[in-house]
Amino acid sequence: MIRITTLIYFLILSMVSATVQAELTTERSVISSDGTQQINAIAKFQEPVTGDLYIATQVDKELWFFIEDGALSLEPVPFRADSTFSGDINVLDLSGEGIIPGRYPLFEVVTQPNTDPLDFTNWVGGLNGLSRINYIIGLPVEESLDHDEDGFPDDDSDHDGFSDNDSDRDGFRDDDLDHDGFRDDDLDHNGFSDNDSDHDGFRDDDLDHNGFS
C-alpha cells in the first residue's frame, strides 16, 4: 500500500511545479454528498504529450489510482497507457452521493511508458509534470468557505480547490494549524475570522483582500 510518505512526496513536488504539462480543471471543487452534484475533472493539454497517464486521489492517507473503466486500484495502474494526449480529456465524472465528507486531492501526471509513476524522474516534464486540484465534499459552508455558492472557496481565485492562503497545498489554510477545517481565529466556527466584522471573507486588517494581513 502507498502510505503517507509517498503522498507527502507528491505534495512537495507539486508545490515546486511552475508550468505543468497538463492542467487539471473542474467545474466546481465544493461538492454536495447528496447526489445532486457531479465530481468532474478535465486534463487540459496545451501540446501533445506521449506516455502513460495516471490519475490518483488520496483516501485515508493512501493513494488510489483511477482506471479509465471507472475502477480504483491501490497499485499504480495508468488511467490510459502508452498514448498521445492532446486537448481536453475527461478524466473524472462521478456523483458525490455517499462519499464520506472530507477533502480529496486529485493528481495527474504523464510518465514515460511502462515506468514507475512514483519516481518523478519518469515524469514527462520532470517536476513540472504534476498537476493537482482539491475537492471539498459534503462539508458545511463554514468549512468549505463557499459562501457565494459558486462551487469554490471564496478565497480560491484560480479555482483549483485550494485556498489562496494554502501555500503548502495540503487542503487546509495556513491559518488552520489544527486542521479542523476552521481558521484558528474562528472560535465560533461560523466560517469567518473573528477579526472579520463585516463577514466579507477577509480579515479587517486585510485591506487589499489578498488573503494576508
Backbone as a ProteinNet text record, in pm:
[ID]
protein_1_A
[PRIMARY]
MIRITTLIYFLILSMVSATVQAELTTERSVISSDGTQQINAIAKFQEPVTGDLYIATQVDKELWFFIEDGALSLEPVPFRADSTFSGDINVLDLSGEGIIPGRYPLFEVVTQPNTDPLDFTNWVGGLNGLSRINYIIGLPVEESLDHDEDGFPDDDSDHDGFSDNDSDRDGFRDDDLDHDGFRDDDLDHNGFSDNDSDHDGFRDDDLDHNGFS
[TERTIARY]
84.1	0	88.2	36.7	113.4	74.2	161.9	128	155.6	146	151.6	285.3	394.8	524.6	524.5	462.3	452.8	364.4	257.4	167.4	237.9	316.8	393	489.7	551.8	643.9	573.3	453.8	375.5	344.5	304.7	264.4	381.7	498.2	616.5	652.7	648.8	683.3	582.7	456	354.9	373.5	428.8	449.4	556.2	656.7	764.8	736.3	627.8	594.7	551.8	600.5	567.1	476.3	524.1	445.6	424.8	303.7	277.9	252.5	273.7	247.9	98.6	17.6	-127.7	-186	-298.2	-362.4	-495.2	-512	-640.4	-735.7	-857.6	-959.7	-1089.1	-1176.2	-1305.1	-1410.4	-1535.9	-1646	-1673.9	-1648.6	-1665.1	-1582.9	-1525.3	-1447.6	-1523.3	-1624.9	-1709.6	-1830.9	-1842.9	-1942.4	-2032.7	-2162.7	-2256.7	-2246.4	-2270.4	-2266.8	-2407.1	-2506.5	-2644.2	-2682.7	-2586.8	-2613.5	-2662.2	-2673.3	-2723.5	-2613.1	-2487.4	-2376.4	-2274.2	-2211.2	-2111.6	-1970.5	-1882.7	-1740	-1677.2	-1628.2	-1570.2	-1432.9	-1352.9	-1220.1	-1182.1	-1115.3	-1064.3	-915.1	-837	-694.4	-677.8	-625.9	-609.3	-462.8	-437.6	-302.6	-283.1	-186.3	-158.5	-88	-15	53.3	54.7	69.7	65.7	174	135.3	227.2	204.9	312.4	302.4	355.3	283	325.9	208.6	223.3	116.5	54.2	-77.1	-148.2	-198.3	-158.6	-202.9	-291.3	-401.4	-491.8	-507.3	-480.3	-484.7	-547.7	-602.5	-655.2	-604.3	-626	-584.7	-707.7	-712.9	-821	-758.1	-786.2	-731.8	-581.1	-510.8	-364.5	-305	-384.5	-335.3	-368.7	-282.1	-308.5	-392.5	-499.7	-582.8	-574.8	-553.5	-537.5	-666	-710.9	-828.8	-790.3	-871.7	-856.8	-968.5	-945.1	-1040	-1178	-1186.4	-1317.9	-1394.7	-1337	-1405.2	-1361.7	-1279.8	-1232.6	-1121.6	-1094.3	-987.2	-889.4	-762.4	-659.9	-560	-519	-411.9	-275.5	-268.8	-145.2	-140.9	-22.6	-12.4	-49.5	-170.7	-220.5	-255.6	-210.9	-240.7	-388.5	-434.6	-569.5	-580.4	-476	-467.3	-319.5	-284	-143.2	-96.1	31.5	105.3	22.3	-15.7	-98.9	-43.6	-92	-59.4	-180.8	-159.1	-267.9	-259.8	-372.5	-377.4	-517.5	-527.2	-657.5	-714.1	-846.3	-915.2	-954.4	-919.7	-953.1	-1032.1	-1151.6	-1230.7	-1169.1	-1129	-1065.6	-1148.2	-1253.1	-1334.1	-1474.6	-1574.1	-1714.1	-1796.1	-1820.9	-1895.7	-1977.3	-2075.6	-2163.6	-2094.6	-2127.4	-2075.2	-2155.3	-2261.5	-2350.5	-2277.4	-2292.1	-2238.6	-2092	-2023.1	-1881.1	-1866.2	-1777.9	-1755.1	-1708.9	-1773.4	-1733.6	-1585.5	-1522.5	-1380.6	-1319.8	-1187.5	-1110.4	-1031.3	-1043	-983.1	-903.2	-770.8	-692.2	-699.8	-679	-670.3	-540.3	-460.5	-330.5	-334	-259.5	-244.6	-98.6	-49	87.8	97.5	181.5	212.5	356.3	376.9	511.1	557.4	686.2	735.9	667.1	639.1	564.9	630.9	546.6	590.1	695.3	679.3	771.4	693.5	764.5	704.8	657.9	527.8	479.4	521.3	569	609.9	754.1	822.1	958.2	950.1	972	949.4	1044.4	1154.4	1243.9	1178.7	1068.2	995.1	885.5	861.9	753.2	790.6	700.6	721.2	713.5	821.2	826.7	893.4	937.5	1005.5	916.2	971.6	895.5	773.8	779.1	665.8	555.4	570.8	473	350.9	353.5	244	145	16.1	-90.3	-183.1	-248.5	-341.2	-448.3	-565.5	-674.1	-727.2	-816.9	-865.9	-1017.8	-1081	-1226.4	-1262.6	-1367.1	-1421.9	-1563.1	-1581.6	-1705.2	-1786.2	-1912	-2005.2	-1980.1	-1897.6	-1869	-1958.7	-1994.5	-2079.2	-2006	-2081.3	-2022.7	-1922.3	-1940	-1845.4	-1705.6	-1697.1	-1567.5	-1526.4	-1622.4	-1588.1	-1555.3	-1611	-1592.2	-1643.1	-1741.6	-1804.5	-1932.7	-1917.4	-2033.6	-2112.3	-2045.1	-2116.7	-2173.2	-2151	-2209.6	-2173.3	-2048.4	-2005.1	-1932.1	-1922	-1858	-1712.8	-1660.6	-1521.3	-1511.4	-1411	-1391.6	-1379.5	-1429.3	-1432.1	-1293	-1191.6	-1055.1	-972.3	-1039.4	-972.9	-984.6	-896.3	-910.7	-881.1	-796	-763.1	-847.2	-942.3	-1039.3	-973	-872.7	-811.8	-853.8	-943.4	-992	-909.3	-796.9	-711.9	-728.3	-734.1	-735.6	-609.5	-621.7	-503.7	-409.8	-460.4	-379.1	-338.2	-325.6	-282.5	-152.4	-42.7	83.5	142	114.9	170.6	74.5	-43.3	-140.4	-174.1	-197.7	-237.8	-388.6	-460.3	-605.9	-659.4	-569.6	-610.5	-539.3	-610.3	-549.6	-430.4	-335.7	-218.1	-254.4	-369.9	-412.2	-509	-505.8	-581.8	-481.1	-404	-292.2	-336.7	-455.3	-502.1	-584.4	-598.7	-667.5	-807.4	-879.1	-1017.1	-1115.7	-1063.6	-1148.5	-1189.5	-1147	-1180.5	-1052.7	-1055.5	-942.8	-917.7	-793.1	-760.4	-822.5	-853.9	-917.2	-1067.7	-1124.9	-1270.9	-1324.3	-1330	-1363.6	-1509.3	-1597.8	-1738.8	-1774.5	-1672.4	-1691.1	-1807.2	-1811.1	-1914.8	-1860.4	-1733.6	-1672.3	-1604.6	-1612.5	-1548.6	-1450.3	-1339.8	-1245.8	-1316	-1277.8	-1334.5	-1293.7	-1194	-1149.8	-1203.8	-1317.4	-1384.1	-1523.7	-1531.5	-1656.6	-1767.5	-1732.5	-1836.9	-1865.2	-1798.8	-1822.6	-1811.5	-1705.6	-1682.2	-1580.1	-1534.4	-1438.2	-1294.5	-1271.8	-1136.7	-1127	-1012.2	-990.5	-996.7	-1035	-1046.9	-913.7	-800.8	-669.4	-610.7	-694.7	-654.1	-725.8	-677.9	-749.7	-747.9	-642.2	-635.5	-692.5	-748.4	-816.6	-728.2	-602.9	-513.2	-494.5	-569.5	-562	-459.8	-391.9	-289	-314.9	-280.3	-299.2	-201.6
-119.8	0	125.7	230	351.9	446.3	464.5	533.5	683.1	749.5	893.8	949.5	874.5	926.5	957.7	872.2	896.7	1016.9	1032.7	1145.4	1276.6	1279.6	1399.6	1431	1327	1340.2	1403.9	1355.5	1411	1558	1589.7	1725.9	1822	1780.6	1865.7	1895.6	1792.6	1811.6	1902.2	1890.4	1974.2	2120.3	2146.1	2282.8	2353	2275.8	2339.4	2343.5	2282.8	2285.4	2425.8	2471.3	2604.5	2598	2537.4	2524.2	2376.7	2327.9	2184.9	2146.3	2016.2	1965.2	1967.3	1938	1942.3	2006	2072.3	2138.6	2072	2027.8	1974.4	2089.9	2079.5	2179.9	2109.4	2180.8	2125.4	2234.7	2194.8	2290.9	2344.1	2262.2	2304.4	2211.9	2267.9	2186.9	2161.3	2242.7	2221.9	2142.1	2019.4	1924.5	1878.7	1872.5	1814	1662	1595.5	1448.8	1388.3	1469.7	1418.8	1368.6	1366	1313.4	1415.8	1541.7	1644.8	1708.3	1679.3	1741.2	1636.1	1659.3	1568.6	1615	1518	1544.2	1523	1628.5	1613.7	1677.7	1630.3	1687.1	1667.6	1767.2	1763	1792	1710.3	1736.4	1811.9	1933.7	2018.2	2015.6	1961.7	1954	2066	2153.1	2264.2	2218.5	2106.8	2048.5	1897.6	1820.5	1674	1619.9	1524.2	1457.2	1306.9	1230.3	1085.4	1012.8	910.7	830.6	761.7	731.4	672.5	782.2	795.8	897	835.4	895.1	849.2	955.6	909.9	994.9	929.4	1003	943.2	1039.3	982.5	1061.6	1004.5	1078.4	1035.3	1004.8	884.4	843.7	774.5	823.8	763.3	743.5	847.4	850.1	749.6	705.4	615.3	671.8	642.3	681.2	574.8	617.8	530.9	580.6	488.5	523.1	493.5	591.7	574.2	504	406.7	339.4	390	391.3	454.7	390.9	263.5	198.3	234.4	321.9	366.9	297.6	193.7	120.6	198.7	157.4	215.4	106.6	143.4	46	108.3	29.5	74.3	58.6	-24.2	-39.8	66.6	117.3	218.7	162.5	191.1	147.1	272	282.3	402.8	416.4	539.2	569.4	533.4	568.5	531.2	512.8	397.5	362.8	393.2	430.9	442	508	633	707	847.9	916.3	1057.2	1139.5	1234.2	1312.4	1456.6	1510.4	1648.7	1703.2	1834.7	1897.4	1865.9	1858	1832.7	1686	1623.6	1483.4	1473.1	1418.4	1395.6	1280.5	1307.6	1203.6	1164.9	1240.7	1208.7	1264	1180.5	1223.4	1124.2	1157.3	1068.1	1149.1	1084.3	1150.1	1163.4	1271.4	1288.6	1213.4	1145.6	1078.2	968.9	970.9	864.8	876.6	974.3	990.2	1050.6	993.5	1043.2	1188.6	1278.3	1419.1	1437.2	1522.7	1547.9	1623.4	1628	1697.4	1592.9	1596.4	1493.7	1558.8	1546.9	1598.6	1503.7	1557	1475.8	1511.6	1409	1428	1376.9	1441.8	1397.9	1407.8	1302.9	1306	1210.6	1244	1154.6	1108.3	977.1	920.6	862.2	836	757.5	620.7	559.1	432.3	324.6	253.4	137.7	173.1	288.8	327.8	358	370	390.2	535.1	559.6	696.9	762.3	682.8	738.8	788.3	771.5	822	940.7	1061.8	1180.6	1189.6	1112.7	1115	1050.9	979.2	918.3	1009.5	1120.9	1208.8	1286	1290.8	1376.2	1521.8	1595.1	1731.3	1741.5	1627.7	1630.3	1683.7	1769	1821.7	1901.7	1954.7	2032.4	1944.2	1813.1	1722.5	1695.2	1735.8	1702.3	1817.7	1786.5	1884	1830.8	1920.2	1874.1	1977.9	1928.3	2012	1948.7	2018.3	1970.3	1978.9	1870.5	1868.2	1876.1	1951.4	1963	1906.5	1786.5	1712.1	1697.4	1736.7	1712.1	1790.2	1894.6	1973.4	2096.8	2143.1	2262.1	2385.7	2490.1	2611	2674	2650.6	2705.6	2648.1	2528.4	2466.5	2480.2	2470.4	2483.8	2628.1	2723.1	2866.7	2911	2837.6	2877	2953.5	3071	3149.1	3202.8	3228.1	3281.5	3171.5	3044.7	2928	2920.1	2957.1	2944.7	2813.3	2728.9	2598.8	2595.4	2708.1	2715.3	2796.2	2768.2	2852.8	2998.8	3088.1	3229	3287.3	3227.5	3278.2	3189.8	3125	3039.8	3108.3	3203.9	3287	3212.5	3107.5	3034.7	2908.9	2886.7	2777	2639.8	2615.2	2481.7	2402.8	2460.9	2392.3	2416.8	2488	2521.3	2668.9	2699.7	2838.4	2909	3036.4	3113.9	3129.4	3102.2	3108.9	2969	2876.1	2738.3	2715.4	2767.1	2768.9	2630.9	2535.2	2400.9	2305.8	2357.1	2277.9	2145	2153.1	2033	2025.9	2123.5	2125	2207.3	2261.4	2343.3	2478.2	2584	2716.7	2718.6	2806.4	2817	2862.8	2929.4	2973.4	2874.6	2749.4	2639.6	2532.5	2564	2477.8	2344.6	2339.7	2213.5	2131.8	2183	2109.7	2063.3	2151	2117.2	2174.1	2239.7	2295.6	2439	2496.8	2634.7	2713.9	2842.9	2928.6	2921.7	2935.6	2928.8	3044.2	3154.1	3267.5	3273.2	3157.4	3146	3061.3	3120.8	3044.7	3001.3	3076.1	3037	2947.8	2913.8	2819.6	2859.5	2987.9	3033.6	3051.1	3014.7	3023.5	3155.7	3249.6	3379.3	3401.9	3468.3	3505.7	3592.5	3577.3	3662.5	3808.1	3829.3	3964.2	4006.6	3947	3982.3	4031.4	4156.1	4206.8	4220.5	4242.5	4258.6	4129.7	4019.4	3887.3	3890	3956.3	3957	3851.4	3771.2	3665.8	3708.3	3834.4	3885.2	3950.6	3933	3995.8	4147.7	4214.2	4359.5	4427.2	4357.8	4416.4	4371	4308.4	4269.5	4362.4	4485.7	4589.5	4567.9	4501.3	4480.5	4345.7	4271.2	4144.4	4046.5	4032.3	3935.4	3809.9	3801	3683.2	3694	3808.3	3827.6	3957.4	3958.3	4079.7	4188
0	0	0	-62.7	-78	34.6	128.1	251	241.7	357.1	364.9	318.1	332.7	290.4	141.3	63.8	-79.7	-108.4	-31.4	-51	-21.7	85.3	117.8	4.7	-49.2	-161.2	-280.4	-312	-422	-395.5	-273.1	-241.4	-248.7	-198.4	-203.9	-347.9	-431.2	-571.3	-640.4	-603.6	-668.1	-629.5	-512.3	-468.2	-550.7	-600.4	-674.3	-823.4	-868.7	-1010.2	-1050.7	-1164	-1211.7	-1333.7	-1440.7	-1562.5	-1590.5	-1574.6	-1585.6	-1730.2	-1760.3	-1893.7	-1925.2	-1825.5	-1840.3	-1714.8	-1730.3	-1617.5	-1587.1	-1462.9	-1419.6	-1390.9	-1440.6	-1411.9	-1373.1	-1304.8	-1264.4	-1267.6	-1289	-1289.7	-1150.3	-1048.5	-910.7	-822.1	-716.8	-623.3	-493.9	-465.8	-348	-394	-341.5	-390.4	-276.2	-303.4	-207.9	-214	-102.3	-99.9	-104.4	-145.8	-151.6	-290.4	-384.1	-517.1	-617.2	-577.1	-668.1	-751.5	-719.9	-792	-833.4	-949.1	-1003	-968	-949.8	-934.3	-1071.4	-1130.8	-1264.3	-1270.7	-1364.5	-1387	-1532.9	-1587.1	-1723.7	-1719.6	-1789.9	-1807.8	-1938.8	-1930.8	-2049	-2092.5	-2210.3	-2264.8	-2366.6	-2340.6	-2430.6	-2557.4	-2546.9	-2661.1	-2642.9	-2751.1	-2739.1	-2646.2	-2563	-2470.7	-2484.3	-2496.3	-2513.6	-2390.6	-2346.1	-2231.8	-2165.9	-2037.2	-1956.4	-1870.4	-1877.8	-1799.3	-1669.8	-1556.3	-1424.4	-1359.9	-1299.9	-1222.7	-1085.7	-978.8	-844.7	-745.2	-638	-528.3	-397.1	-289.3	-155.8	-71.6	-17.7	72.4	192.1	311.4	433.5	424.2	379.3	375	276.3	180.4	77.2	-60.1	-157.7	-295.3	-364.6	-427.7	-509.7	-653.2	-745.9	-886.4	-963.5	-1041.4	-1125.5	-1254.9	-1294.4	-1422.1	-1512.7	-1643.8	-1735.4	-1730.6	-1691.2	-1684.9	-1558.5	-1475.6	-1355.2	-1228.2	-1240.6	-1122.9	-1052.3	-928.3	-848.6	-809	-797.2	-761.7	-665.6	-565.3	-476.6	-542.7	-644.9	-720.8	-830.5	-862.6	-968	-1105.2	-1148.9	-1279.1	-1359.1	-1484.6	-1561.7	-1595.2	-1596	-1643	-1790.7	-1864.9	-2005.7	-2039.2	-2092.9	-2113.4	-2255.2	-2264.5	-2391.1	-2501.1	-2476.7	-2571.4	-2587.6	-2687.8	-2706.1	-2664.9	-2575.8	-2517.6	-2568	-2607.9	-2653	-2630	-2620.2	-2598.2	-2461.1	-2451.9	-2325.4	-2315.3	-2202	-2178.3	-2048.2	-2054.8	-1933.8	-1855.1	-1732.7	-1651.9	-1530.3	-1500.7	-1382.8	-1401.6	-1375.4	-1379.5	-1298.2	-1173.1	-1085.4	-986.3	-927.6	-832	-696.4	-626.9	-492.2	-387.8	-430.3	-335.9	-259.6	-127.3	-43.3	-8.6	-65.2	-34.5	104.8	182.9	318.9	312.5	387	382.2	412.8	336.1	356.8	240.8	241.7	138.3	61.5	-69.6	-153.8	-267	-265	-376.8	-495.5	-614.5	-735.6	-806	-837.3	-900.7	-1044.7	-1131.9	-1271.4	-1311.3	-1377.3	-1429.3	-1547.6	-1643.6	-1755.4	-1739	-1746.1	-1732.8	-1866.2	-1873.3	-1984.9	-1980.7	-2095.9	-2097.4	-2011.5	-1936.3	-1857.5	-1752.5	-1688.8	-1582.4	-1455.1	-1344	-1212.2	-1197.1	-1175.2	-1160.8	-1029.9	-934.3	-805.5	-807.6	-920.7	-939.5	-1034.8	-981.2	-1063.3	-1182.4	-1181.9	-1297.3	-1419.6	-1397.6	-1509.2	-1564.3	-1497.6	-1539.1	-1664.9	-1761.2	-1877.9	-1830.9	-1849.8	-1798.5	-1663.7	-1607.6	-1478.4	-1368.6	-1283.9	-1170.7	-1215.4	-1337.4	-1387.9	-1444.8	-1435.5	-1494.6	-1409.9	-1282.4	-1190.9	-1178.2	-1193.8	-1171.3	-1063.4	-988.3	-885.3	-860	-821.6	-774.1	-645.7	-578.3	-449.4	-445.3	-397.5	-381.9	-233.9	-205.3	-70.4	-77.6	-24.9	-48.3	80.3	74.8	184	310.9	305.6	425.1	429.4	548.2	559.6	509.5	478	422.2	517.5	648.3	745.4	725.5	665.7	638.7	492.4	401.8	259.8	223.3	299.1	276.3	139	86.5	-39.6	-8.6	49.3	91	-27.6	-140.4	-256.4	-345.9	-307.2	-374	-523.1	-556	-694.9	-720.6	-615.2	-631.3	-591.4	-540.2	-498.2	-369.1	-284	-166.4	-209.1	-127.6	-165.5	-184.3	-120.1	-135.3	-229	-324.2	-423.7	-559.6	-586.2	-705.8	-834.9	-829.1	-951.9	-970.3	-879.2	-891.7	-906.5	-822.4	-819.9	-696.5	-615.7	-496.6	-372.9	-388.4	-274.9	-241.1	-112.4	-69.6	-118.5	-154.3	-191.5	-73	47.3	168.7	213.8	117.8	145.7	69.5	122.9	48.9	26.6	117.8	101.4	31.6	-11.9	-87	-18	114.4	187.8	205.9	148.9	158.1	273.1	356.1	469.6	462.2	498.9	501.5	596.6	569.1	654.9	795.2	809.8	943	1007.6	960.3	1021.9	1063.7	1166.8	1204.8	1262	1323.1	1380.2	1281	1158.3	1050.3	1090.3	1160.5	1196	1094.9	991	887	911.2	1024.7	1057.1	1080.9	1046.7	1080.5	1230.7	1268.8	1411.1	1489	1418.6	1487.5	1460.7	1425.7	1408.5	1523.4	1641.8	1762.4	1765.6	1698.4	1699	1580	1498.5	1386.9	1295.6	1259.8	1167.2	1025.9	1007	875.1	847.3	941.3	925.2	1039.3	1008.7	1113.5	1216.9	1343.3	1447.2	1425.8	1338	1304.2	1167.3	1127.8	1001.7	1036.2	1080.6	1137.5	1034.2	905.1	804.1	727.2	769	708.6	555.6	505.9	361.3	320.5	417.7	388.5	405.5	441	461	598.6	664.1	793.9	779.3	887.4	883.8	854.4	886	859.7	725.7	641	504.9	407.8	400.4	326.5	175.8	123.7	-21.3	-63.6	34.3	5	-72.4	-27.4	-91	-7.4	101.6	187.1	297.9	304.5	406.2	480.8	609.7	689.5	644.7
[MASK]
+++++++++++++++++++++++++++++++++++++++++++++++++++++++++++++++++++++++++++++++++++++++++++++++++++++++++++++++++++++++++++++++++++++++++++++++++++++++++++++++++++++++++++++++++++++++++++++++++++++++++++++++++++++

